[in-house]
């Protein structure tokens, strides 16, 4: 007899489930999905503006939106680098008994450095956004 | 030297064949006496065989080399009966909203159940209470009740968790708690998911040590010693209990059923990082695809819900690094 199953996989709305237990992951995933659409639109706006030599305002607005949407990706990428370099000891969620007993603990100084990297990257990214606003509009 | 406290045991052990021998001899030479000897033999067996042996086990077990734990008997009977019976404080009525699939309407529906709980009650206890007292049609899966088997994975207040490791009182909001089946696994009934696809993905990565030499694989004559560093490379990934919570938390598995998922990928890392395994980088090649490790978008939710600290997100990022290293080296 064939099994009767109900499969609810395959819906993009399932991403919203993350909001209930992991806000950071939810923002990361939501922004990434919107980013896909916006980056295509931005590219189209760039080609249109370049070809017609008309106003770049639409492209500039879309580019700023892409910059904002890309912020969580910058943070997560920097976090991923810290995670890989420390083999999960920084930003990882490894078993506590393992992390207590593992010999190859990351040194305290290095751990602080790896913890700071994503926030430093975020800061540079925000400064870049402010600089872009200044150059284009002020 | 053996202790004298074990003497009743030796008497009972030797007494039994002696009484039996006497019975046989008396039957042969003086049958009339046997009728009197049989009750005597029975009493002898009872006295020496049961009480004598018990006495010897309890008092002389440790000194006579008999492996028993005499400490158990040091507690009085009321103490033993009270053990584990401490009251859990005030009981409280809590509503458990169980999400069940309505076959006739083809949609999920919440069904509320009111149960009494104390501060020790877990969600699994609550579900079992519903099944025993409120609704015996409710289906769930469980086994060990102590977070080892990984059978009772459900979604509690939106978060994939083990029902046996979640305290009801701590998790309830306004005396209400929501329990639903996992959504990233096909649903069979109520809180029971179908794990066929999960295990197919798990077995697709050959989750076992592989040796090139068949003799070493199936009839190893020596152990494969590892240094502490070598063990540490794969140890956390070997804690996986295959509960499937990471798969349920993963937004990519939820949106793309073709993605192999964090559980299988963490097992790739577990065996690829093991110095005893001869398959090594071939394991990474097998999952070096968009449906494999590159499908991961690094949300990190899998690691957040893992009850054993396997940290699949770290495992996958390490696999990506290994895959990139191989591409660079090949070029």
XYZ file of C-alpha atoms in Angstrom, chain A residues 12-125:
114
model
C 9.111 30.538 -0.449
C 6.762 31.718 2.334
C 8.335 29.075 4.605
C 11.208 31.509 5.127
C 8.856 33.419 7.460
C 9.098 30.470 9.908
C 12.602 31.675 10.792
C 11.210 34.884 12.330
C 9.882 32.874 15.281
C 13.224 31.515 16.452
C 16.096 33.117 14.531
C 15.592 36.795 13.637
C 19.116 37.172 12.233
C 18.654 34.270 9.826
C 15.224 35.596 8.843
C 16.594 39.049 7.942
C 19.501 37.439 6.096
C 17.244 35.193 4.031
C 14.537 37.801 3.392
C 17.012 40.476 2.258
C 18.775 37.946 0.048
C 15.546 36.982 -1.722
C 14.587 40.638 -2.313
C 18.170 41.381 -3.369
C 17.909 38.909 -6.260
C 15.033 40.893 -7.801
C 16.564 44.295 -7.039
C 19.969 43.436 -8.472
C 18.343 42.380 -11.787
C 16.351 45.623 -11.843
C 19.460 47.664 -11.017
C 21.390 46.049 -13.851
C 18.516 46.762 -16.242
C 18.348 50.381 -15.034
C 22.099 50.752 -15.507
C 21.980 49.415 -19.077
C 18.977 51.642 -19.878
C 20.596 54.782 -18.401
C 23.916 54.060 -20.121
C 22.306 53.388 -23.481
C 19.968 56.349 -23.481
C 22.386 58.747 -21.716
C 19.372 59.907 -19.714
C 18.889 60.546 -16.052
C 20.765 58.146 -13.743
C 18.394 58.824 -10.827
C 16.517 55.495 -11.100
C 19.763 53.577 -11.271
C 21.180 55.510 -8.309
C 18.062 54.859 -6.170
C 18.084 51.169 -7.035
C 21.821 50.936 -6.415
C 21.369 52.407 -2.926
C 18.570 49.914 -2.268
C 20.864 47.074 -3.353
C 23.572 48.459 -1.053
C 21.167 48.341 1.906
C 19.876 44.885 0.977
C 23.426 43.618 0.698
C 24.271 44.667 4.293
C 23.259 41.377 5.980
C 25.262 39.449 3.353
C 28.395 41.472 4.181
C 27.916 40.786 7.893
C 27.255 37.067 7.380
C 30.195 36.670 4.984
C 32.582 38.256 7.490
C 31.053 36.065 10.180
C 31.582 33.014 7.979
C 35.274 33.904 7.619
C 35.643 34.077 11.412
C 33.761 30.798 11.713
C 35.999 28.989 9.231
C 39.246 30.405 10.605
C 38.387 29.303 14.149
C 36.716 26.042 13.078
C 33.499 27.075 14.800
C 34.942 28.217 18.108
C 33.945 31.817 17.362
C 30.320 32.368 16.261
C 29.816 28.599 16.100
C 27.354 26.588 18.155
C 29.490 23.558 18.845
C 28.742 21.096 21.623
C 29.746 22.678 24.943
C 31.463 19.611 26.360
C 33.519 19.449 23.156
C 34.544 23.105 23.239
C 35.515 22.740 26.906
C 37.658 19.689 26.291
C 39.099 20.514 22.858
C 42.751 21.417 23.092
C 42.917 23.666 20.074
C 41.089 26.564 21.606
C 41.546 29.776 19.746
C 43.711 32.131 21.753
C 41.850 34.854 23.650
C 43.358 37.651 21.549
C 42.563 35.938 18.277
C 39.041 35.161 19.482
C 38.408 38.847 20.182
C 39.790 39.759 16.766
C 37.591 37.221 14.987
C 34.576 38.436 16.946
C 35.216 42.017 15.870
C 35.736 41.273 12.147
C 32.001 41.139 11.128
C 31.214 44.362 13.009
C 34.249 46.087 11.491
C 33.121 44.975 8.028
C 29.640 46.286 8.793
C 31.069 49.636 9.866
C 33.082 49.982 6.659
C 29.962 49.082 4.682
